[in-house]
PDB file of C-alpha atoms and ligand atoms in Angstrom:
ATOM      1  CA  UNK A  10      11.066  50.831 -26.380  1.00  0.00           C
ATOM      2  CA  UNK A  11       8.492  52.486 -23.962  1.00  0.00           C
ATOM      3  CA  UNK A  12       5.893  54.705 -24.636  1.00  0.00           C
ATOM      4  CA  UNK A  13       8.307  58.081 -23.903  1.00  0.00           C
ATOM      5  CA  UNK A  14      11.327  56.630 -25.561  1.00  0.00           C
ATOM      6  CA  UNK A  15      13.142  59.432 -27.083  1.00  0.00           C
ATOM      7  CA  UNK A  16      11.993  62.653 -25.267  1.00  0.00           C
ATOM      8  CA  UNK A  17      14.009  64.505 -22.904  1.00  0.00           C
ATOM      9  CA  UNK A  18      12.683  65.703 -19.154  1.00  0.00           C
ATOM     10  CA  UNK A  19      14.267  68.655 -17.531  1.00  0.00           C
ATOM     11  CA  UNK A  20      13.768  68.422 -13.585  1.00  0.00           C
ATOM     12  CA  UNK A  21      15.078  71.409 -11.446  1.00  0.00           C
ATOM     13  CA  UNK A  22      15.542  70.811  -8.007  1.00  0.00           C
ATOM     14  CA  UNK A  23      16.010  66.983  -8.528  1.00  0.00           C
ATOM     15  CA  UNK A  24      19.325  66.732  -6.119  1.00  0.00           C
ATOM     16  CA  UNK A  25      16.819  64.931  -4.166  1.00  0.00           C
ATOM     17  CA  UNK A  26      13.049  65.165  -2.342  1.00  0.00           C
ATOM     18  CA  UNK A  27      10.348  64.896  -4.928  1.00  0.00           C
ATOM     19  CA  UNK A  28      12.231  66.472  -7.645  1.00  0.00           C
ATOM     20  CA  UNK A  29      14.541  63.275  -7.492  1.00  0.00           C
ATOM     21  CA  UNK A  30      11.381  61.068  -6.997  1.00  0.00           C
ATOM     22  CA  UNK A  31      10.415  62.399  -9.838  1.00  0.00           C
ATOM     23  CA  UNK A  32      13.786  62.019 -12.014  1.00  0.00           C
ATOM     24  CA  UNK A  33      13.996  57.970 -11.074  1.00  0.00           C
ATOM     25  CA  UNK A  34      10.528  58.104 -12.193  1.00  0.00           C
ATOM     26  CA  UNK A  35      10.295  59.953 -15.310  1.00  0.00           C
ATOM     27  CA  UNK A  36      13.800  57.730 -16.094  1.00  0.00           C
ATOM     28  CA  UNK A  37      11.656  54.612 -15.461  1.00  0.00           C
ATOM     29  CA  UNK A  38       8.904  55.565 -18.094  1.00  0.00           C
ATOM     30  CA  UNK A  39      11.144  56.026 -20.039  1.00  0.00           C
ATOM     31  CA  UNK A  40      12.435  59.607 -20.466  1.00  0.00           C
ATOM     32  CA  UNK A  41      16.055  60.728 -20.894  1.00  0.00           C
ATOM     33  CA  UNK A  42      16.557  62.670 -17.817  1.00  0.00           C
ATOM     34  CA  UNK A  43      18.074  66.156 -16.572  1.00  0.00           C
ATOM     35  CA  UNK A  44      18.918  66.030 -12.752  1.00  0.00           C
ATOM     36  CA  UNK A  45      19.350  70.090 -12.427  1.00  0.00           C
ATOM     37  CA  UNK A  46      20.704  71.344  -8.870  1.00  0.00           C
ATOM     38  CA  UNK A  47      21.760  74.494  -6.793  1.00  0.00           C
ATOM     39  CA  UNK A  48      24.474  72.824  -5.361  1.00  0.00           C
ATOM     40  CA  UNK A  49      23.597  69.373  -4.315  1.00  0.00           C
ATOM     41  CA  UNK A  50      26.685  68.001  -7.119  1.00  0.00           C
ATOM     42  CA  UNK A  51      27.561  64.835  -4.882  1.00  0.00           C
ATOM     43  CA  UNK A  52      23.713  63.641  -4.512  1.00  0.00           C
ATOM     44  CA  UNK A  53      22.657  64.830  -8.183  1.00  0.00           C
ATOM     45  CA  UNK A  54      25.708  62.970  -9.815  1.00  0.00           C
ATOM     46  CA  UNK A  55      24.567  60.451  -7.666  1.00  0.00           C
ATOM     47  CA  UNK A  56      21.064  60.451  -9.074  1.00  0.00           C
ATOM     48  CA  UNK A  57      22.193  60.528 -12.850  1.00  0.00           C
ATOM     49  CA  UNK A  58      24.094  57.680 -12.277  1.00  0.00           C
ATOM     50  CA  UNK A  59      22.004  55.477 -10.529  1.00  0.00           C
ATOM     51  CA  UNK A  60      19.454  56.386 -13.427  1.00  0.00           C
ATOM     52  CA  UNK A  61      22.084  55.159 -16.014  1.00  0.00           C
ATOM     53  CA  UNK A  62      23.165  52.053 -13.492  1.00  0.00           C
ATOM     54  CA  UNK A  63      19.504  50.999 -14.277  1.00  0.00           C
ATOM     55  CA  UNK A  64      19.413  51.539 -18.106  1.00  0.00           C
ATOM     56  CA  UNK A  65      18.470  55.160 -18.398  1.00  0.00           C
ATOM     57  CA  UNK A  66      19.993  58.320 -19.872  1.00  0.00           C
ATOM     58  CA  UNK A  67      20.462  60.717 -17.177  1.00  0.00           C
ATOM     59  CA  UNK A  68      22.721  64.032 -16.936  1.00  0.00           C
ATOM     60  CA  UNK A  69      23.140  66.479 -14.180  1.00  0.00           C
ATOM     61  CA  UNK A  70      23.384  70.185 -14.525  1.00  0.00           C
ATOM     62  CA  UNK A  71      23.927  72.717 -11.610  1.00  0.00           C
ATOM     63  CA  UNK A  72      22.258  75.824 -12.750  1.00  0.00           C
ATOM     64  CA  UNK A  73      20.701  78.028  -9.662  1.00  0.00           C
ATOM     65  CA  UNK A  74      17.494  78.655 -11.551  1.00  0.00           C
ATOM     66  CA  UNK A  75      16.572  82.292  -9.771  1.00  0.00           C
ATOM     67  CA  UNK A  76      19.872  83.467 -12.774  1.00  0.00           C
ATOM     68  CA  UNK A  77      18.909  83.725 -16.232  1.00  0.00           C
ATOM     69  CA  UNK A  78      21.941  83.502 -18.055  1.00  0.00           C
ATOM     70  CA  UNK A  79      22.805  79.877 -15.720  1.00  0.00           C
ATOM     71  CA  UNK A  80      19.324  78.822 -17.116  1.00  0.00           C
ATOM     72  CA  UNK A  81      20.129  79.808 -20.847  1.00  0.00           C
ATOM     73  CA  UNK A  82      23.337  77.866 -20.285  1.00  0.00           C
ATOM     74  CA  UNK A  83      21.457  74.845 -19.075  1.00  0.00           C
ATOM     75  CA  UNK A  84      19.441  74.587 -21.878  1.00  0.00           C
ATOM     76  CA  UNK A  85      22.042  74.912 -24.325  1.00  0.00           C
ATOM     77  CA  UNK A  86      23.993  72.063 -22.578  1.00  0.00           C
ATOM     78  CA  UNK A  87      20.962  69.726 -22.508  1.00  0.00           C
ATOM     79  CA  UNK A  88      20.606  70.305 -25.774  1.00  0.00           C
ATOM     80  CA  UNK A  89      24.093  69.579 -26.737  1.00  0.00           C
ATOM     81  CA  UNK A  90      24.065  66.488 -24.963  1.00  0.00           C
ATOM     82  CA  UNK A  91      20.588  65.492 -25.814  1.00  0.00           C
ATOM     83  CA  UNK A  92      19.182  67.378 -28.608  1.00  0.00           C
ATOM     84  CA  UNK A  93      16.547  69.223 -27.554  1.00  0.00           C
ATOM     85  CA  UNK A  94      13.640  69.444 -24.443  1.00  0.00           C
ATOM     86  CA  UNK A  95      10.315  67.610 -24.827  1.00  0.00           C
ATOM     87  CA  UNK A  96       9.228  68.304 -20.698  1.00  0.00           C
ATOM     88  CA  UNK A  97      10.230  71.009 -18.309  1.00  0.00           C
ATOM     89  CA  UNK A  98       9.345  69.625 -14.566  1.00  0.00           C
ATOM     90  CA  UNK A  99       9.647  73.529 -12.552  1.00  0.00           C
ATOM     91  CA  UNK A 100       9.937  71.489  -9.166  1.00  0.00           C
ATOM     92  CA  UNK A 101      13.070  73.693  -7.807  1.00  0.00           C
ATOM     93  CA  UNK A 102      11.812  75.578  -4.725  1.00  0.00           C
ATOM     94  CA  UNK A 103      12.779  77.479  -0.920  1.00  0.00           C
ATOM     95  CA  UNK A 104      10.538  78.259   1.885  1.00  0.00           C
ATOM     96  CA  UNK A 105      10.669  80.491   4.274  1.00  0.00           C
ATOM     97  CA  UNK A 106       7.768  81.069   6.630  1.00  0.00           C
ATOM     98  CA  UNK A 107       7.543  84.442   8.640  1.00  0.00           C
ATOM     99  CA  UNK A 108       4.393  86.545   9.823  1.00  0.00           C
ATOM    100  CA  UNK A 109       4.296  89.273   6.948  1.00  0.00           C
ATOM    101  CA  UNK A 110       5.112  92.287   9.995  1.00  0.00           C
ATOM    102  CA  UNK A 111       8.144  90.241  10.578  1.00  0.00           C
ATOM    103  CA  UNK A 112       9.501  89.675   7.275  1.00  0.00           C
ATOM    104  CA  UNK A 113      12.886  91.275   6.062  1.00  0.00           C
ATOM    105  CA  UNK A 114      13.041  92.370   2.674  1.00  0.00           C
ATOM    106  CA  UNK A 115      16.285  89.926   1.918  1.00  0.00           C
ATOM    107  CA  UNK A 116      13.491  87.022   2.992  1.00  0.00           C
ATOM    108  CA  UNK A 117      11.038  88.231   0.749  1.00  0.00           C
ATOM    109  CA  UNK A 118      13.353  88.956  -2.786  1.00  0.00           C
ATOM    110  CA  UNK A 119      14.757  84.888  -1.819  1.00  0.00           C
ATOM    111  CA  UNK A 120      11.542  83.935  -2.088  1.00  0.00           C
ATOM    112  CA  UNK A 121      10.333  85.766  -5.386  1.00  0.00           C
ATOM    113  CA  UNK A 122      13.576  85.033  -6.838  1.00  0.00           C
ATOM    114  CA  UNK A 123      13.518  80.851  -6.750  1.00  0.00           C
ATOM    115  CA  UNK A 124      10.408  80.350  -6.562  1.00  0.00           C
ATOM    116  CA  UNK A 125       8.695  82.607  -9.007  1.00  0.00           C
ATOM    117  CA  UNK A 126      11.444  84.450 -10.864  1.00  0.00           C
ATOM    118  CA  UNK A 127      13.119  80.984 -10.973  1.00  0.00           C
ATOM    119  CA  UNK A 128       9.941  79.255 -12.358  1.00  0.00           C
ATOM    120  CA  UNK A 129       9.470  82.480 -15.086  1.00  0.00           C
ATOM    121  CA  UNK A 130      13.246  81.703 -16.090  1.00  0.00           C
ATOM    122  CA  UNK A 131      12.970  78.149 -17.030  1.00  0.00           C
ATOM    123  CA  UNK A 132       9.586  78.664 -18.578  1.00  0.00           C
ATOM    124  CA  UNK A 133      10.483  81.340 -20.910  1.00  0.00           C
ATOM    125  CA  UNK A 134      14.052  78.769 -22.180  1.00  0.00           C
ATOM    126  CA  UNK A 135      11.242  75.856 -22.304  1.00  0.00           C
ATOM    127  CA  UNK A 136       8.570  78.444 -24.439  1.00  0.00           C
ATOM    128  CA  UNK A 137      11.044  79.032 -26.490  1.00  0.00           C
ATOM    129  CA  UNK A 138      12.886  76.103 -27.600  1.00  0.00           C
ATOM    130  CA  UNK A 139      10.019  73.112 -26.112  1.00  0.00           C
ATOM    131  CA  UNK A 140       9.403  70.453 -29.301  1.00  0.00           C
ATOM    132  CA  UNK A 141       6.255  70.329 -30.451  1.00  0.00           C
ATOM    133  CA  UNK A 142       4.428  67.994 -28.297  1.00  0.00           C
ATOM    134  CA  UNK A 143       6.035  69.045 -25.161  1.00  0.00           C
ATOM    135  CA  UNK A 144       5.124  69.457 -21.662  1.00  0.00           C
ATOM    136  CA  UNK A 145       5.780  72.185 -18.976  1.00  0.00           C
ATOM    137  CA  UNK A 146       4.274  70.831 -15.450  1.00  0.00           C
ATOM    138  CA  UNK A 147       5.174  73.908 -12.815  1.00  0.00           C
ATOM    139  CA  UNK A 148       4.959  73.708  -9.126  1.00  0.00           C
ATOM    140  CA  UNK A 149       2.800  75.057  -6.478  1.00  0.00           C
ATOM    141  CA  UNK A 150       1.458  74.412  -3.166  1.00  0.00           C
ATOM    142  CA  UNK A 151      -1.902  73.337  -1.620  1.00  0.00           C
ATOM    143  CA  UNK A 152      -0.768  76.426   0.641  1.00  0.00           C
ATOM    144  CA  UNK A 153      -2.173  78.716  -1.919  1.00  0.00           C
ATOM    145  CA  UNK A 154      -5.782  77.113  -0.623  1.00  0.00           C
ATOM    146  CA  UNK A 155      -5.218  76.483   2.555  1.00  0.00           C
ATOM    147  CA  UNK A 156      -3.893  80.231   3.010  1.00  0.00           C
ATOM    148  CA  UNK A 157      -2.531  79.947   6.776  1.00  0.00           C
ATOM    149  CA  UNK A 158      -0.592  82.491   8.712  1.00  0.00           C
ATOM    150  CA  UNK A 159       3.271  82.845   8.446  1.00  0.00           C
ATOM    151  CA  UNK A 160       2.919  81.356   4.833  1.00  0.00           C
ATOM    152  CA  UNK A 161       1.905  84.947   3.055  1.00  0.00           C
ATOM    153  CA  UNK A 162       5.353  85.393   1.204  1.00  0.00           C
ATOM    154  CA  UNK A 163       5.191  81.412   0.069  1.00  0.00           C
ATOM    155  CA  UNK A 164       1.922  81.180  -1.107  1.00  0.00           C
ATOM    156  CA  UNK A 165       2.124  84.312  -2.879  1.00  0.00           C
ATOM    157  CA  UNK A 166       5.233  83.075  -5.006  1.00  0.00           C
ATOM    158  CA  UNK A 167       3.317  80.071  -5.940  1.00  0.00           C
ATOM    159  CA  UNK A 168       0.424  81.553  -6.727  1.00  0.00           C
ATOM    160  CA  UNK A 169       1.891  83.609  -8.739  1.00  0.00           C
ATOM    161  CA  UNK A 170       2.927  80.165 -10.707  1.00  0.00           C
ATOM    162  CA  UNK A 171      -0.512  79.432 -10.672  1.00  0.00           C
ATOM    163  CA  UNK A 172      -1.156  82.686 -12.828  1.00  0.00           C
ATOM    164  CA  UNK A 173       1.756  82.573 -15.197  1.00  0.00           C
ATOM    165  CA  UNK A 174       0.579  78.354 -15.825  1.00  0.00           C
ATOM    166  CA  UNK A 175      -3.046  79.186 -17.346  1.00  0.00           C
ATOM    167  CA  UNK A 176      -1.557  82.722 -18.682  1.00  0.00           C
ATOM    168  CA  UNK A 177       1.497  79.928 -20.793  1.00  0.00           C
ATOM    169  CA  UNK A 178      -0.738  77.411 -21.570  1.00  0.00           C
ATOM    170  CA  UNK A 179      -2.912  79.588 -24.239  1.00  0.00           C
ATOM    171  CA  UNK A 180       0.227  81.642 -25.479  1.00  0.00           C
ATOM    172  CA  UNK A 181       1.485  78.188 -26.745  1.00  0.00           C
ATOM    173  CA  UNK A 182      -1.351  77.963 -28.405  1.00  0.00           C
ATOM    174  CA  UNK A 183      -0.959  75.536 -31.885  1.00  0.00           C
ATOM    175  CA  UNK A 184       2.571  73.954 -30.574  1.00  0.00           C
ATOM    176  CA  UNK A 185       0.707  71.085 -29.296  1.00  0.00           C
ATOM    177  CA  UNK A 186       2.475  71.748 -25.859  1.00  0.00           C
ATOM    178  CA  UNK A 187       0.959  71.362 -22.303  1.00  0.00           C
ATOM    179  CA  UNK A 188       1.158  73.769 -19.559  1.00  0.00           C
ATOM    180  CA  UNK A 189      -0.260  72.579 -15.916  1.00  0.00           C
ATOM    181  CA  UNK A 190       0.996  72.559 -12.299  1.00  0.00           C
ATOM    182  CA  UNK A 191       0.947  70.666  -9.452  1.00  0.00           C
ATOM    183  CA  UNK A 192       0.287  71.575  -6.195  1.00  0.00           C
ATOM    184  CA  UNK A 193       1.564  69.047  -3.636  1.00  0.00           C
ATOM    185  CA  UNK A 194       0.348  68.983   0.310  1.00  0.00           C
ATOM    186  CA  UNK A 195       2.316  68.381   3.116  1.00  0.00           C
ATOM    187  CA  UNK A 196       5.274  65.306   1.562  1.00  0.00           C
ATOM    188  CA  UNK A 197       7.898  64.001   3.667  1.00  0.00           C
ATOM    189  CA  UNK A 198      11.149  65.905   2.341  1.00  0.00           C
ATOM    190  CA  UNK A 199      13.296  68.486   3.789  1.00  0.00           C
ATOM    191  CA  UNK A 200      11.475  71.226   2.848  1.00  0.00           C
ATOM    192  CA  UNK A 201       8.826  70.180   5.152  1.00  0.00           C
ATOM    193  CA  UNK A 202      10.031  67.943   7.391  1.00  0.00           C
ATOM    194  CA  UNK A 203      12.961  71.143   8.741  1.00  0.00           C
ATOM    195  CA  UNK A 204      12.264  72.505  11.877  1.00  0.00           C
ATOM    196  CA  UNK A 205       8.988  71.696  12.970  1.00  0.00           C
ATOM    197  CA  UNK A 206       8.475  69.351  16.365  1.00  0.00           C
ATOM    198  CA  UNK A 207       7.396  65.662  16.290  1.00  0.00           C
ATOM    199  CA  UNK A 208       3.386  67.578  17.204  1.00  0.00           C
ATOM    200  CA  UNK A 209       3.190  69.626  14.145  1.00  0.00           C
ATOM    201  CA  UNK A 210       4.565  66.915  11.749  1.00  0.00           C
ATOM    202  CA  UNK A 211       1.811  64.907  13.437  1.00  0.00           C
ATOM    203  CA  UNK A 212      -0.927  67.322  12.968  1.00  0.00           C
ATOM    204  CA  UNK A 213      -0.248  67.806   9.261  1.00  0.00           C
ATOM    205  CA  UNK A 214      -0.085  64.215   9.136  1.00  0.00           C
ATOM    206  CA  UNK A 215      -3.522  63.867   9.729  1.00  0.00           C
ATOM    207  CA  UNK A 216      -5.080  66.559   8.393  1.00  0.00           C
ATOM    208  CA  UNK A 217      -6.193  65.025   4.986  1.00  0.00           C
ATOM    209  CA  UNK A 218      -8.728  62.506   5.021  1.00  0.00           C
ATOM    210  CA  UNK A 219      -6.293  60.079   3.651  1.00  0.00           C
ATOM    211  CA  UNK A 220      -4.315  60.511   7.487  1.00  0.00           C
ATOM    212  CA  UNK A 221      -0.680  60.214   6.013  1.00  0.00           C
ATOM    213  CA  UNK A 222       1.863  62.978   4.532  1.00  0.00           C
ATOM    214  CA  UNK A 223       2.632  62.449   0.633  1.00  0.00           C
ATOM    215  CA  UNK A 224       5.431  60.982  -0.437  1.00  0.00           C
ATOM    216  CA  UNK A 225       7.675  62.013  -3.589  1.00  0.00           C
ATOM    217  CA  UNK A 226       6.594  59.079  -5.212  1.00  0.00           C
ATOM    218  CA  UNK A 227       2.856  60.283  -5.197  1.00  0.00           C
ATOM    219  CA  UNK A 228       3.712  63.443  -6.487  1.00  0.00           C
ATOM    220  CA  UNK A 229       6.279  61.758  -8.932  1.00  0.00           C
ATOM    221  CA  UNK A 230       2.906  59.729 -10.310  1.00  0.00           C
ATOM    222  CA  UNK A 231       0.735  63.254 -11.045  1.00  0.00           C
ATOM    223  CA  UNK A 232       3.808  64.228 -12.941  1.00  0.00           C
ATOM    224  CA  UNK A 233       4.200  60.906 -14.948  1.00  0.00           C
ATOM    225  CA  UNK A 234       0.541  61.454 -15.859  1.00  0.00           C
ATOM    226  CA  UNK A 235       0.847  64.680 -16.573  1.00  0.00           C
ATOM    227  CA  UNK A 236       4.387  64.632 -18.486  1.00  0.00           C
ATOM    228  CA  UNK A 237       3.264  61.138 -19.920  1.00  0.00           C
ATOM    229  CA  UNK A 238       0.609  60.330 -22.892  1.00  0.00           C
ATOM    230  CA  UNK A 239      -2.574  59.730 -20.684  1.00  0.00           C
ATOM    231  CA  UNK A 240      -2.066  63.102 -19.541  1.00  0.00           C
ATOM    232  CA  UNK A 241      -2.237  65.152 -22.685  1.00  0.00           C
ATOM    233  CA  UNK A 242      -5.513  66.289 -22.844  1.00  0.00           C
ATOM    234  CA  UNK A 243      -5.305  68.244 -19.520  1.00  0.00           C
ATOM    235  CA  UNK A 244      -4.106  71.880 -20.221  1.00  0.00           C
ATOM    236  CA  UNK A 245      -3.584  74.874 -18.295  1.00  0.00           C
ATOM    237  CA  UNK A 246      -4.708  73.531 -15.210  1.00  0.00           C
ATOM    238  CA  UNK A 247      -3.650  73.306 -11.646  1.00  0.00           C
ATOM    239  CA  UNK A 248      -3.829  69.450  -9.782  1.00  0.00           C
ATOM    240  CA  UNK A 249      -3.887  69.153  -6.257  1.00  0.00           C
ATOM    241  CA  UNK A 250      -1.925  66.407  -5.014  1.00  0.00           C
ATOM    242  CA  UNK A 251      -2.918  66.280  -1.161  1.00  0.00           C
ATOM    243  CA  UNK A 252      -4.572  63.315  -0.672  1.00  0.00           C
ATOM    244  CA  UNK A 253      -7.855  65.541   0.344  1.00  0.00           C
ATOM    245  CA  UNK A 254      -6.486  68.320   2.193  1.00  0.00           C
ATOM    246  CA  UNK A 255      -8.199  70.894   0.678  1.00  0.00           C
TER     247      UNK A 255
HETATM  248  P1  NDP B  17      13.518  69.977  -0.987  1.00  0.00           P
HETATM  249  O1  NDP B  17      13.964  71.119  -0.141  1.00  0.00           O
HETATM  250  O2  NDP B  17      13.492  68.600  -0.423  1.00  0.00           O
HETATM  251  O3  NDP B  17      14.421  69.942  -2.335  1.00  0.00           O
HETATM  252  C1  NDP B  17      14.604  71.134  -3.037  1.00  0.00           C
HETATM  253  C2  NDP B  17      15.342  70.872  -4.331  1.00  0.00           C
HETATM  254  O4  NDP B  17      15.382  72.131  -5.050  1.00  0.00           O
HETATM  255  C3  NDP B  17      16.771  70.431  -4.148  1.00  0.00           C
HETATM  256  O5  NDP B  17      17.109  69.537  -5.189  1.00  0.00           O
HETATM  257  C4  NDP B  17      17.571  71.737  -4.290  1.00  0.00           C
HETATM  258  O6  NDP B  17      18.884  71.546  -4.800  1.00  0.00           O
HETATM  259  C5  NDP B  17      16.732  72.450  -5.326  1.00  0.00           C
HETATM  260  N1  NDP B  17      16.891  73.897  -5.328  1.00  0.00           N
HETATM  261  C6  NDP B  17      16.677  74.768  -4.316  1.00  0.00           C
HETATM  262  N2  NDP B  17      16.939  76.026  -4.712  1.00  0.00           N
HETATM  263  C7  NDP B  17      17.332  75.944  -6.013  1.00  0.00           C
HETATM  264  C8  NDP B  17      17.758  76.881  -6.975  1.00  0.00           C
HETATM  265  N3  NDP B  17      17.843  78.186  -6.687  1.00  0.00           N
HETATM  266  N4  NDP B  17      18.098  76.442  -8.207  1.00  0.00           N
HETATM  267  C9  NDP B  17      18.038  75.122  -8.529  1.00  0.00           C
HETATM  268  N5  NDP B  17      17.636  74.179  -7.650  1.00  0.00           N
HETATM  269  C10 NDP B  17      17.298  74.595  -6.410  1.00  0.00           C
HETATM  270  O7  NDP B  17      12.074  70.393  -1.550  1.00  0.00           O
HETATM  271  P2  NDP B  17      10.785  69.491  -1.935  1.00  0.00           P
HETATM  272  O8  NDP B  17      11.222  68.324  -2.724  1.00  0.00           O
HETATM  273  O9  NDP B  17       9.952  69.300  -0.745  1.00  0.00           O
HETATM  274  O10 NDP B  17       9.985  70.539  -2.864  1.00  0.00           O
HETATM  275  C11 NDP B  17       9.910  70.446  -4.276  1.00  0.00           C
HETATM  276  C12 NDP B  17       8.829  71.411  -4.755  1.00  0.00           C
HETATM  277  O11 NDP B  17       7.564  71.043  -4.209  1.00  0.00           O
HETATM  278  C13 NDP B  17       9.060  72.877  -4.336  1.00  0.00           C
HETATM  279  O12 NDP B  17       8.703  73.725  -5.401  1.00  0.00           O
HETATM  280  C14 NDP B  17       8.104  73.060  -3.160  1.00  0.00           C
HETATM  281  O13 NDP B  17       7.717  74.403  -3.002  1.00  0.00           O
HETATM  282  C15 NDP B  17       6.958  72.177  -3.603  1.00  0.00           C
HETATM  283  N6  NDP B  17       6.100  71.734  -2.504  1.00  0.00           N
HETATM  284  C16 NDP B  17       6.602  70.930  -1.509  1.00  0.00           C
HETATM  285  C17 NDP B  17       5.778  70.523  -0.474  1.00  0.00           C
HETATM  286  C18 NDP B  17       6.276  69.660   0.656  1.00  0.00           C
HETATM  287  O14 NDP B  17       5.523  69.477   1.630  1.00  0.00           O
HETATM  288  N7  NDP B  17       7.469  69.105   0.592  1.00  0.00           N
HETATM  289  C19 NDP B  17       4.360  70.931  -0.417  1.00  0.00           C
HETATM  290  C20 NDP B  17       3.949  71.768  -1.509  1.00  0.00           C
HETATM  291  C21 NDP B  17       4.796  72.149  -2.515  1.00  0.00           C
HETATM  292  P3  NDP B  17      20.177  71.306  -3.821  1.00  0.00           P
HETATM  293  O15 NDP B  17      20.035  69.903  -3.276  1.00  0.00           O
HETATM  294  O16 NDP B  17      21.332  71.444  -4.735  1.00  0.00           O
HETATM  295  O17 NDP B  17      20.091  72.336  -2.738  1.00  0.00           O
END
């Protein structure tokens, strides 16, 4: 039996990118895991099994987290199948990247409605029904530092997660629960990788200190810490993951 035995890890946005890196790991320490997707279903059922092909307990859920009532319903059906929530990983995210004169409105509401309304919904199922103990690690952006053009809308929605992490973390106050985010650089997924040239990917690439992009499985680790014992004395905080970016 490992250290995380019987808890239960919700990941959104875990289809694949570091929310899946983050599901195989999580499954690895030990965690029974929830693969949630928008509608990924042939690479999150994937995921689950592969998780249970190794020994783990995995389940996916499609639940679009920007709708309340599909996040209700995905917490009651983790809880029928597993009994409860111990961690909520708030990884699920969009960009869109547009100079703010040239942004449409429908741009900006996606935006505020997966990444922040999206995080909000999950939080408030996890603040209600986390066991004590628990963990909520939220996602950000080393964008909200960094602060450059054409990312306005972006950063704002994660900052915004940024707010709403501290804000959680002392209204849970005597639950013995956990409420921190991480805020990843530039990592080699889709969400970064999409439509920029060979240049920019280079530039970014060597614009930490460390001279490489991220990889899921370094922002999988700060969530293992975080979600994991060792971590459990950090609270209401935000952790850079950038390898020195900023
Ligand atoms: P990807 O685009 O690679 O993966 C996104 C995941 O989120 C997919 O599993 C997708 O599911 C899911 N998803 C998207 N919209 C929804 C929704 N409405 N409801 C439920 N799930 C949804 O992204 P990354 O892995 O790169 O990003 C993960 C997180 O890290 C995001 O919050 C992002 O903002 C943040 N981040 C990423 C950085 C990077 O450089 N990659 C840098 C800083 C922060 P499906 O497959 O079904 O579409």
């Amino acid at each position: 039996m490992t250290l995380n035995g019987s808890k239960v890890a919700l990941v959104t946005g875990a289809s694949r990118g570091i929310g899946a890196a983050i599901a195989r790991r999580l499954a690895h320490d030990g965690f029974s895991v929830v693969v949630n997707y928008a509608g990924n279903t042939e690479r999150a059922e994937a995921l689950a099994r592969e998780i249970e092909s190794a020994g783990g307990r995995a389940l996916a859920v499609q639940a679009d987290v920007s709708d309340p009532a599909a996040v209700a319903h995905m917490f009651e059906a983790v809880q029928a199948a597993f009994g409860g929530v111990d961690v909520l990983v708030n990884n699920a995210g969009i960009i869109a990247l547009s100079p703010l004169a040239e942004t449409e409105d429908e741009g900006f509401d996606r935006l505020v409605a997966v990444n922040l309304k999206g995080s909000f919904n999950t939080m408030r199922e996890a603040a209600r029904r986390l066991r004590p103990g628990g963990r909520i690690i939220n996602f950000s952006s080393s964008v909200v530092g960094l602060r450059q053009p054409s990312y306005g809308i972006y950063a704002a929605t994660k900052a915004g997660i940024e707010a709403l992490t501290s804000v959680l973390a002392k209204e849970l106050r005597g639950r013995a629960i956990t409420v921190n985010a991480i805020a990843p650089g530039p990592t080699a997924t889709d969400l970064f990788l999409t439509g920029k040239s060979e240049d920019l990917i280079e530039h970014y690439t060597r614009m930490a200190p460390l001279e490489r992009l991220g990889t899921p499985e370094d922002i999988a680790a700060a969530v293992a810490f975080l979600a994991g014992p060792d971590g459990g004395w950090i609270n209401g905080q935000t952790l850079r993951a950038n390898g020195g970016l900023i």
